[in-house]
């Protein structure tokens, strides 16, 4: 019979609520509190041998002690599956459950699972590392949550490859696994199309990321002839030694360089380190990516007030939306701090 | 690529040159390319000065 170790906080262990959140870490034999429902849901295929208990504050204040103590208890007992929670929408408890699951999987190689409300902050932080079953926001649904954890947990512990999250009823971990499908792609695509035309439900095989929230457009520049305009690019144009080590793909960094250095004869060579396009034309003339010469001429002609003295650069290929938003925010804050009114962003 | 800019949430979007040289046109002579680029940047500046309620792809 498979051995399960269960983690719960001081509340579910019956020690007390917020006033007992500093309860210490302890190990109890057998199932405790919701562990009894878990035991029932495991349906004779696995047994809860130990329950680990820790106060929510203690876990976070002393996590460098609590996590190793939990890991050694789990290792000593020879657990086949580690279950944490479910923690529903509880903040500290949810983080404790998810971080323990990550530690158990990554340090011990023991399968681990928890149950969390999809909007629990721990989900965003750990969904790519931890198997999570979605629950409602409160313990009123304990029975359903524990049943789902037991169902998926037993499959995980048995060593079968889990099917896609939508089929397993888990929170997507954000990676794709290869499978041999009996039905060829063309047939699946046509079936999907027929279902769509007929108004029948169908499941796309490719999950698209959620659409970004619309951003209200910035106010227009009131008077171009008095405006300071910056040149920005995701085209990877950097000094040849790439001094800021911007990555060629999935960049996490941006940098700025004096616009004047782009002028022919300024003594600095630029090249594109962007991994997503053929850079030979830009390397031959950087104005094809950062239009310094044309913008400068428009300043001289009085069309625009002045150019910001730096141009800003990152690499926009294979870049996650999260990194892109961080990079964009960083550049925007610098532009605002320098009194820039508008930016032209060239994109490949 | 303007559709991609739109799906990423940009508001003032303008098509220009080609993917590997958005503000370049190596097929033109250097003088013609410079004049063309100046036109592109001028259009971009006009875009920045245009009031907008929602995302728009400028021609």
CSV table of C-alpha atoms in Angstrom, one decimal:
chain,number,residue,atom,x,y,z
A,1,UNK,CA,0.0,0.0,0.0
A,2,UNK,CA,1.3,3.5,-0.9
A,3,UNK,CA,2.4,5.7,2.0
A,4,UNK,CA,1.1,9.2,2.1
A,5,UNK,CA,2.4,12.1,4.2
A,6,UNK,CA,0.1,15.0,4.7
A,7,UNK,CA,0.8,18.6,5.6
A,8,UNK,CA,-1.7,20.9,7.4
A,9,UNK,CA,-1.6,24.2,9.3
A,10,UNK,CA,-2.4,24.8,12.9
A,11,UNK,CA,-6.0,25.6,12.1
A,12,UNK,CA,-6.8,22.3,10.4
A,13,UNK,CA,-4.9,20.4,13.1
A,14,UNK,CA,-7.3,21.8,15.6
A,15,UNK,CA,-4.7,23.8,17.5
A,16,UNK,CA,-6.3,27.1,16.9
A,17,UNK,CA,-6.8,30.1,14.6
A,18,UNK,CA,-4.8,33.3,14.1
A,19,UNK,CA,-3.8,33.4,17.8
A,20,UNK,CA,-2.0,30.1,17.3
A,21,UNK,CA,-0.3,30.9,14.0
A,22,UNK,CA,3.0,30.7,15.8
A,23,UNK,CA,2.5,27.0,16.8
A,24,UNK,CA,5.7,25.1,16.2
A,25,UNK,CA,6.4,22.4,13.6
A,26,UNK,CA,5.4,18.9,14.7
A,27,UNK,CA,5.0,15.4,13.3
A,28,UNK,CA,1.9,13.4,14.3
A,29,UNK,CA,1.2,9.7,13.5
A,30,UNK,CA,-1.6,8.9,11.1
A,31,UNK,CA,-4.3,11.1,9.7
A,32,UNK,CA,-5.4,14.4,11.4
A,33,UNK,CA,-8.3,16.7,10.6
A,34,UNK,CA,-8.9,16.8,6.8
A,35,UNK,CA,-6.4,13.9,6.6
A,36,UNK,CA,-9.3,11.7,7.7
A,37,UNK,CA,-11.3,12.7,4.6
A,38,UNK,CA,-8.2,12.3,2.5
A,39,UNK,CA,-7.7,8.8,4.0
A,40,UNK,CA,-11.3,7.9,3.0
A,41,UNK,CA,-10.9,9.3,-0.5
A,42,UNK,CA,-7.7,7.3,-1.0
A,43,UNK,CA,-10.1,4.3,-1.0
A,44,UNK,CA,-7.8,1.7,0.4
A,45,UNK,CA,-5.0,2.3,-2.1
A,46,UNK,CA,-2.9,4.4,0.1
A,47,UNK,CA,-2.5,5.2,3.8
A,48,UNK,CA,-1.8,8.5,5.5
A,49,UNK,CA,1.1,7.4,7.7
A,50,UNK,CA,2.2,10.8,9.1
A,51,UNK,CA,0.8,14.3,9.4
A,52,UNK,CA,3.1,17.3,9.5
A,53,UNK,CA,1.7,20.3,11.3
A,54,UNK,CA,3.0,23.9,11.4
A,55,UNK,CA,1.7,27.3,12.4
A,56,UNK,CA,1.3,29.6,9.4
A,57,UNK,CA,3.5,32.3,10.9
A,58,UNK,CA,6.1,29.8,12.1
A,59,UNK,CA,6.4,28.3,8.6
A,60,UNK,CA,7.3,31.6,7.0
A,61,UNK,CA,9.4,33.0,9.9
A,62,UNK,CA,11.4,29.8,10.2
A,63,UNK,CA,11.1,28.3,6.7
A,64,UNK,CA,14.8,27.6,6.6
A,65,UNK,CA,14.3,25.2,9.6
A,66,UNK,CA,10.8,24.0,8.9
A,67,UNK,CA,11.4,22.9,5.3
A,68,UNK,CA,14.5,20.7,6.1
A,69,UNK,CA,12.6,19.2,9.1
A,70,UNK,CA,9.6,18.3,6.9
A,71,UNK,CA,11.9,16.9,4.2
A,72,UNK,CA,13.7,14.6,6.6
A,73,UNK,CA,10.4,13.3,8.1
A,74,UNK,CA,9.2,12.6,4.6
A,75,UNK,CA,12.4,10.8,3.6
A,76,UNK,CA,12.6,8.8,6.8
A,77,UNK,CA,9.0,7.6,6.4
A,78,UNK,CA,9.7,6.5,2.8
A,79,UNK,CA,6.7,8.4,1.5
A,80,UNK,CA,5.3,7.5,-2.0
A,81,UNK,CA,3.2,10.7,-2.1
A,82,UNK,CA,3.2,14.0,-0.3
A,83,UNK,CA,-0.1,15.9,0.0
A,84,UNK,CA,-0.3,19.5,1.3
A,85,UNK,CA,-3.5,21.2,2.3
A,86,UNK,CA,-5.9,21.9,0.5
A,87,UNK,CA,-5.3,25.5,1.4
A,88,UNK,CA,-8.2,27.0,-0.7
A,89,UNK,CA,-7.7,30.8,-0.7
A,90,UNK,CA,-5.5,31.1,2.4
A,91,UNK,CA,-2.5,33.2,1.7
A,92,UNK,CA,0.2,32.0,4.1
A,93,UNK,CA,-1.1,28.5,4.2
A,94,UNK,CA,-1.3,28.3,0.4
A,95,UNK,CA,2.3,29.5,0.1
A,96,UNK,CA,3.5,27.0,2.7
A,97,UNK,CA,1.7,24.1,0.9
A,98,UNK,CA,3.1,25.1,-2.6
A,99,UNK,CA,6.6,25.7,-1.4
A,100,UNK,CA,6.7,22.4,0.5
A,101,UNK,CA,5.5,20.5,-2.5
A,102,UNK,CA,8.2,22.2,-4.7
A,103,UNK,CA,10.8,21.3,-2.1
A,104,UNK,CA,9.6,17.7,-1.8
A,105,UNK,CA,9.5,17.1,-5.6
A,106,UNK,CA,12.8,18.9,-6.2
A,107,UNK,CA,14.9,17.7,-3.2
A,108,UNK,CA,13.5,14.2,-2.7
A,109,UNK,CA,11.9,13.3,-6.0
A,110,UNK,CA,8.8,12.3,-4.2
A,111,UNK,CA,5.5,13.1,-6.0
A,112,UNK,CA,3.7,16.0,-4.3
A,113,UNK,CA,0.3,17.6,-4.8
A,114,UNK,CA,-1.7,20.4,-3.2
A,115,UNK,CA,-5.1,22.0,-3.7
A,116,UNK,CA,-5.6,25.8,-4.1
A,117,UNK,CA,-8.2,28.3,-5.2
A,118,UNK,CA,-7.0,29.4,-8.7
A,119,UNK,CA,-6.5,33.0,-7.6
A,120,UNK,CA,-4.5,32.1,-4.5
A,121,UNK,CA,-1.2,34.0,-5.1
A,122,UNK,CA,0.7,30.8,-4.5
A,123,UNK,CA,-0.7,29.4,-7.8
A,124,UNK,CA,1.0,32.1,-9.9
A,125,UNK,CA,4.2,31.6,-8.0
A,126,UNK,CA,4.4,27.8,-8.1
A,127,UNK,CA,2.1,26.5,-10.9
A,128,UNK,CA,5.1,25.7,-13.2
A,129,UNK,CA,6.7,23.6,-10.5
A,130,UNK,CA,3.9,22.1,-8.5
A,131,UNK,CA,0.9,19.9,-9.3
A,132,UNK,CA,-2.1,21.8,-8.1
A,133,UNK,CA,-5.8,20.8,-8.0
A,134,UNK,CA,-8.1,23.8,-8.3
A,135,UNK,CA,-10.5,24.2,-5.3
A,136,UNK,CA,-13.2,26.7,-4.3
A,137,UNK,CA,-12.1,29.6,-2.2
A,138,UNK,CA,-13.2,28.1,1.1
A,139,UNK,CA,-13.1,24.9,3.2
A,140,UNK,CA,-16.8,24.4,2.6
A,141,UNK,CA,-15.8,22.3,-0.4
A,142,UNK,CA,-13.2,20.2,1.6
A,143,UNK,CA,-14.8,16.9,0.5
A,144,UNK,CA,-14.7,17.7,-3.2
A,145,UNK,CA,-11.2,19.2,-2.9
A,146,UNK,CA,-9.8,16.2,-1.0
A,147,UNK,CA,-11.4,13.8,-3.5
A,148,UNK,CA,-9.8,15.5,-6.4
A,149,UNK,CA,-6.4,15.5,-4.7
A,150,UNK,CA,-6.7,11.8,-3.9
A,151,UNK,CA,-7.7,11.0,-7.5
A,152,UNK,CA,-4.9,12.9,-9.2
A,153,UNK,CA,-2.4,12.2,-6.4
A,154,UNK,CA,-2.9,8.4,-6.7
A,155,UNK,CA,-2.3,8.6,-10.5
A,156,UNK,CA,0.8,10.7,-10.0
A,157,UNK,CA,2.1,8.3,-7.3
A,158,UNK,CA,1.4,5.3,-9.5
A,159,UNK,CA,4.0,6.6,-12.0
A,160,UNK,CA,1.6,7.0,-15.0
A,161,UNK,CA,2.2,10.1,-17.2
A,162,UNK,CA,-0.4,12.6,-16.4
A,163,UNK,CA,-2.7,13.7,-19.3
A,164,UNK,CA,-3.2,17.4,-20.1
A,165,UNK,CA,-4.4,19.5,-17.2
A,166,UNK,CA,-7.9,19.9,-18.7
A,167,UNK,CA,-8.3,16.2,-18.8
A,168,UNK,CA,-6.8,15.6,-15.3
A,169,UNK,CA,-8.7,18.4,-13.7
A,170,UNK,CA,-5.5,20.2,-12.5
A,171,UNK,CA,-4.1,23.7,-12.9
A,172,UNK,CA,-2.0,23.9,-16.2
A,173,UNK,CA,1.7,23.8,-15.4
A,174,UNK,CA,2.5,25.6,-18.6
A,175,UNK,CA,4.5,23.0,-20.6
A,176,UNK,CA,3.6,20.7,-23.4
A,177,UNK,CA,4.3,17.0,-23.3
A,178,UNK,CA,4.6,14.9,-26.4
A,179,UNK,CA,2.0,12.2,-27.0
A,180,UNK,CA,1.4,9.8,-29.8
A,181,UNK,CA,-2.2,10.4,-30.9
A,182,UNK,CA,-4.0,7.6,-32.9
A,183,UNK,CA,-6.0,10.2,-34.9
A,184,UNK,CA,-3.9,12.2,-37.3
A,185,UNK,CA,-3.8,16.0,-36.9
A,186,UNK,CA,-5.7,16.7,-40.1
A,187,UNK,CA,-8.6,14.5,-39.0
A,188,UNK,CA,-8.6,16.2,-35.5
A,189,UNK,CA,-8.5,19.6,-37.1
A,190,UNK,CA,-11.5,18.8,-39.4
A,191,UNK,CA,-13.4,17.3,-36.5
A,192,UNK,CA,-12.8,20.5,-34.5
A,193,UNK,CA,-13.9,22.6,-37.4
A,194,UNK,CA,-17.1,20.6,-37.9
A,195,UNK,CA,-17.9,20.9,-34.2
A,196,UNK,CA,-17.3,24.7,-34.4
A,197,UNK,CA,-19.6,25.1,-37.5
A,198,UNK,CA,-22.3,22.9,-35.9
A,199,UNK,CA,-22.0,24.9,-32.6
A,200,UNK,CA,-20.9,21.8,-30.7
A,201,UNK,CA,-18.4,22.2,-27.9
A,202,UNK,CA,-14.8,21.5,-28.8
A,203,UNK,CA,-11.4,21.7,-27.1
A,204,UNK,CA,-8.5,23.5,-28.8
A,205,UNK,CA,-5.2,21.6,-28.5
A,206,UNK,CA,-3.3,24.9,-28.2
A,207,UNK,CA,-4.0,27.1,-25.2
A,208,UNK,CA,-3.5,30.7,-26.1
A,209,UNK,CA,-2.3,33.1,-23.4
A,210,UNK,CA,-5.1,35.3,-22.1
A,211,UNK,CA,-5.4,38.6,-23.9
A,212,UNK,CA,-3.7,41.5,-22.1
A,213,UNK,CA,-5.9,44.1,-20.4
A,214,UNK,CA,-6.5,47.0,-22.8
A,215,UNK,CA,-4.2,49.9,-22.0
A,216,UNK,CA,-5.8,53.4,-22.4
A,217,UNK,CA,-3.9,55.2,-25.2
A,218,UNK,CA,-1.6,57.9,-23.9
A,219,UNK,CA,-2.6,61.5,-24.6
A,220,UNK,CA,-1.3,62.8,-27.9
A,221,UNK,CA,1.8,65.1,-28.0
A,222,UNK,CA,0.3,68.6,-27.8
A,223,UNK,CA,3.0,70.4,-29.7
A,224,UNK,CA,5.6,68.3,-31.6
A,225,UNK,CA,7.8,71.3,-32.3
A,226,UNK,CA,8.4,71.5,-28.5
A,227,UNK,CA,8.5,67.8,-27.7
A,228,UNK,CA,11.4,65.6,-26.7
A,229,UNK,CA,11.1,62.3,-28.5
A,230,UNK,CA,13.1,59.1,-27.6
A,231,UNK,CA,14.0,56.3,-30.0
A,232,UNK,CA,13.5,52.8,-28.6
A,233,UNK,CA,13.9,49.4,-30.3
A,234,UNK,CA,13.5,45.7,-29.5
A,235,UNK,CA,15.9,45.1,-32.4
A,236,UNK,CA,18.9,44.2,-30.3
A,237,UNK,CA,21.2,46.9,-31.6
A,238,UNK,CA,24.1,47.1,-29.1
A,239,UNK,CA,27.8,48.0,-29.1
A,240,UNK,CA,29.7,45.1,-30.7
A,241,UNK,CA,30.9,43.7,-27.3
A,242,UNK,CA,27.3,43.8,-25.9
A,243,UNK,CA,28.5,45.4,-22.7
A,244,UNK,CA,25.2,44.9,-20.9
A,245,UNK,CA,24.9,41.3,-21.9
A,246,UNK,CA,21.4,41.5,-23.3
A,247,UNK,CA,20.3,38.0,-24.2
A,248,UNK,CA,19.7,37.1,-27.9
A,249,UNK,CA,16.4,35.5,-27.0
A,250,UNK,CA,14.0,35.7,-24.1
A,251,UNK,CA,15.7,38.9,-22.9
A,252,UNK,CA,15.4,40.0,-19.3
A,253,UNK,CA,17.4,43.2,-19.8
A,254,UNK,CA,17.3,46.5,-21.5
A,255,UNK,CA,20.0,49.1,-21.9
A,256,UNK,CA,20.5,52.6,-23.3
A,257,UNK,CA,23.3,54.1,-25.3
A,258,UNK,CA,24.1,57.6,-26.4
A,259,UNK,CA,22.3,58.3,-29.6
A,260,UNK,CA,25.3,60.3,-30.9
A,261,UNK,CA,27.4,57.0,-30.8
A,262,UNK,CA,25.3,55.8,-33.7
A,263,UNK,CA,26.6,58.5,-36.0
A,264,UNK,CA,29.1,57.4,-38.6
A,265,UNK,CA,32.5,58.4,-37.4
A,266,UNK,CA,31.6,58.4,-33.7
A,267,UNK,CA,34.1,55.6,-33.1
A,268,UNK,CA,31.7,53.0,-31.7
A,269,UNK,CA,30.5,50.0,-33.7
A,270,UNK,CA,27.1,48.7,-33.2
A,271,UNK,CA,25.6,45.3,-34.3
A,272,UNK,CA,22.4,43.5,-33.7
A,273,UNK,CA,22.5,40.5,-31.3
A,274,UNK,CA,18.8,39.8,-31.8
A,275,UNK,CA,18.3,36.1,-32.4
A,276,UNK,CA,15.1,36.4,-34.4
A,277,UNK,CA,15.9,38.2,-37.7
A,278,UNK,CA,18.7,38.4,-40.3
A,279,UNK,CA,20.7,41.4,-39.1
A,280,UNK,CA,23.0,42.0,-42.1
A,281,UNK,CA,21.1,45.1,-43.3
A,282,UNK,CA,21.0,46.7,-39.8
A,283,UNK,CA,24.6,45.9,-39.2
A,284,UNK,CA,25.5,47.7,-42.4
A,285,UNK,CA,23.5,50.7,-41.4
A,286,UNK,CA,22.0,51.0,-37.8
A,287,UNK,CA,19.7,53.8,-38.9
A,288,UNK,CA,17.6,51.0,-40.4
A,289,UNK,CA,16.7,50.0,-36.9
A,290,UNK,CA,17.1,53.2,-34.9
A,291,UNK,CA,16.3,56.1,-37.3
A,292,UNK,CA,18.7,58.6,-35.8
A,293,UNK,CA,19.7,60.3,-39.1
A,294,UNK,CA,16.1,60.9,-40.2
A,295,UNK,CA,14.9,62.0,-36.8
A,296,UNK,CA,17.8,64.3,-36.5
A,297,UNK,CA,16.9,65.9,-39.8
A,298,UNK,CA,13.4,66.4,-38.7
A,299,UNK,CA,14.7,68.2,-35.6
A,300,UNK,CA,16.8,70.5,-37.8
A,301,UNK,CA,13.7,71.1,-39.9
A,302,UNK,CA,11.7,72.1,-36.8
A,303,UNK,CA,9.2,69.3,-37.2
A,304,UNK,CA,10.0,68.0,-33.7
A,305,UNK,CA,11.6,69.8,-30.7
A,306,UNK,CA,14.5,67.6,-29.8
A,307,UNK,CA,15.7,64.0,-29.6
A,308,UNK,CA,16.4,62.4,-26.2
A,309,UNK,CA,20.1,61.9,-26.0
A,310,UNK,CA,19.9,58.1,-25.5
A,311,UNK,CA,18.3,55.3,-27.5
A,312,UNK,CA,16.9,52.3,-25.6
A,313,UNK,CA,17.3,48.7,-26.7
A,314,UNK,CA,16.2,45.2,-25.8
A,315,UNK,CA,15.6,42.0,-27.7
A,316,UNK,CA,12.1,41.0,-28.5
A,317,UNK,CA,12.2,37.4,-29.6
A,318,UNK,CA,11.0,34.4,-27.5
A,319,UNK,CA,10.3,36.9,-24.8
A,320,UNK,CA,7.7,36.1,-22.2
A,321,UNK,CA,4.9,38.6,-21.7
A,322,UNK,CA,6.0,38.9,-18.1
A,323,UNK,CA,9.6,39.9,-19.0
A,324,UNK,CA,8.4,42.2,-21.8
A,325,UNK,CA,6.1,44.0,-19.4
A,326,UNK,CA,9.0,44.4,-16.9
A,327,UNK,CA,11.4,45.7,-19.6
A,328,UNK,CA,8.7,48.1,-21.0
A,329,UNK,CA,8.0,49.4,-17.5
A,330,UNK,CA,11.7,49.9,-16.8
A,331,UNK,CA,12.3,51.8,-20.0
A,332,UNK,CA,9.1,53.9,-19.5
A,333,UNK,CA,10.1,54.9,-16.0
A,334,UNK,CA,13.5,56.0,-17.2
A,335,UNK,CA,12.0,58.0,-20.1
A,336,UNK,CA,9.6,59.8,-17.7
A,337,UNK,CA,12.4,60.5,-15.2
A,338,UNK,CA,14.3,62.1,-18.1
A,339,UNK,CA,11.4,64.3,-19.2
A,340,UNK,CA,10.7,62.5,-22.5
A,341,UNK,CA,7.3,63.3,-24.0
A,342,UNK,CA,7.0,60.5,-26.6
A,343,UNK,CA,8.8,57.5,-28.0
A,344,UNK,CA,9.1,55.9,-31.4
A,345,UNK,CA,9.6,52.1,-30.9
A,346,UNK,CA,10.9,50.2,-33.9
A,347,UNK,CA,10.0,46.6,-34.0
A,348,UNK,CA,11.2,43.7,-36.1
B,1,UNK,CA,3.4,42.3,-37.9
B,2,UNK,CA,0.9,45.0,-37.0
B,3,UNK,CA,-1.6,42.3,-35.8
B,4,UNK,CA,1.0,41.1,-33.3
B,5,UNK,CA,1.5,44.6,-32.0
B,6,UNK,CA,-2.2,44.9,-31.6
B,7,UNK,CA,-2.5,41.6,-29.8
B,8,UNK,CA,0.2,42.6,-27.4
B,9,UNK,CA,-1.8,45.7,-26.5
B,10,UNK,CA,0.0,48.5,-28.3
B,11,UNK,CA,-2.2,51.5,-29.2
B,12,UNK,CA,-0.4,53.6,-31.8
B,13,UNK,CA,0.7,51.1,-34.4
B,14,UNK,CA,2.2,51.9,-37.8
B,15,UNK,CA,3.5,49.7,-40.6
B,16,UNK,CA,6.9,50.7,-41.9
B,17,UNK,CA,9.6,48.7,-43.8
B,18,UNK,CA,10.3,45.0,-43.5
B,19,UNK,CA,10.9,42.8,-40.5
B,20,UNK,CA,14.8,42.8,-40.7
B,21,UNK,CA,14.9,46.6,-41.3
B,22,UNK,CA,11.7,48.3,-40.1
B,23,UNK,CA,13.1,51.8,-41.0
B,24,UNK,CA,15.4,50.8,-43.8
B,25,UNK,CA,15.0,49.9,-47.5
B,26,UNK,CA,18.3,48.5,-48.8
B,27,UNK,CA,16.9,48.4,-52.4
B,28,UNK,CA,16.9,52.1,-52.7
B,29,UNK,CA,19.9,54.3,-53.2
B,30,UNK,CA,21.3,55.8,-50.0
B,31,UNK,CA,19.8,59.2,-50.7
B,32,UNK,CA,16.4,57.7,-51.6
B,33,UNK,CA,16.5,55.5,-48.5
B,34,UNK,CA,17.2,58.4,-46.3
B,35,UNK,CA,14.3,60.4,-47.8
B,36,UNK,CA,12.0,57.4,-47.4
B,37,UNK,CA,13.1,56.9,-43.8
B,38,UNK,CA,12.4,60.6,-43.0
B,39,UNK,CA,8.9,60.1,-44.3
B,40,UNK,CA,8.4,57.1,-42.1
B,41,UNK,CA,9.6,59.0,-39.0
B,42,UNK,CA,7.5,62.0,-39.9
B,43,UNK,CA,4.4,59.7,-40.1
B,44,UNK,CA,5.4,58.2,-36.7
B,45,UNK,CA,5.5,61.7,-35.2
B,46,UNK,CA,2.1,62.6,-36.6
B,47,UNK,CA,0.8,59.3,-35.1
B,48,UNK,CA,2.1,60.4,-31.7
B,49,UNK,CA,0.2,63.7,-32.1
B,50,UNK,CA,-3.1,62.1,-33.0
B,51,UNK,CA,-5.8,61.8,-30.3
B,52,UNK,CA,-6.9,58.2,-29.8
B,53,UNK,CA,-9.8,56.5,-28.0
B,54,UNK,CA,-8.6,53.0,-28.7
B,55,UNK,CA,-5.8,51.0,-30.5
B,56,UNK,CA,-5.4,51.9,-34.1
B,57,UNK,CA,-3.2,50.7,-36.9
B,58,UNK,CA,-2.2,53.8,-38.9
B,59,UNK,CA,-1.7,53.3,-42.7
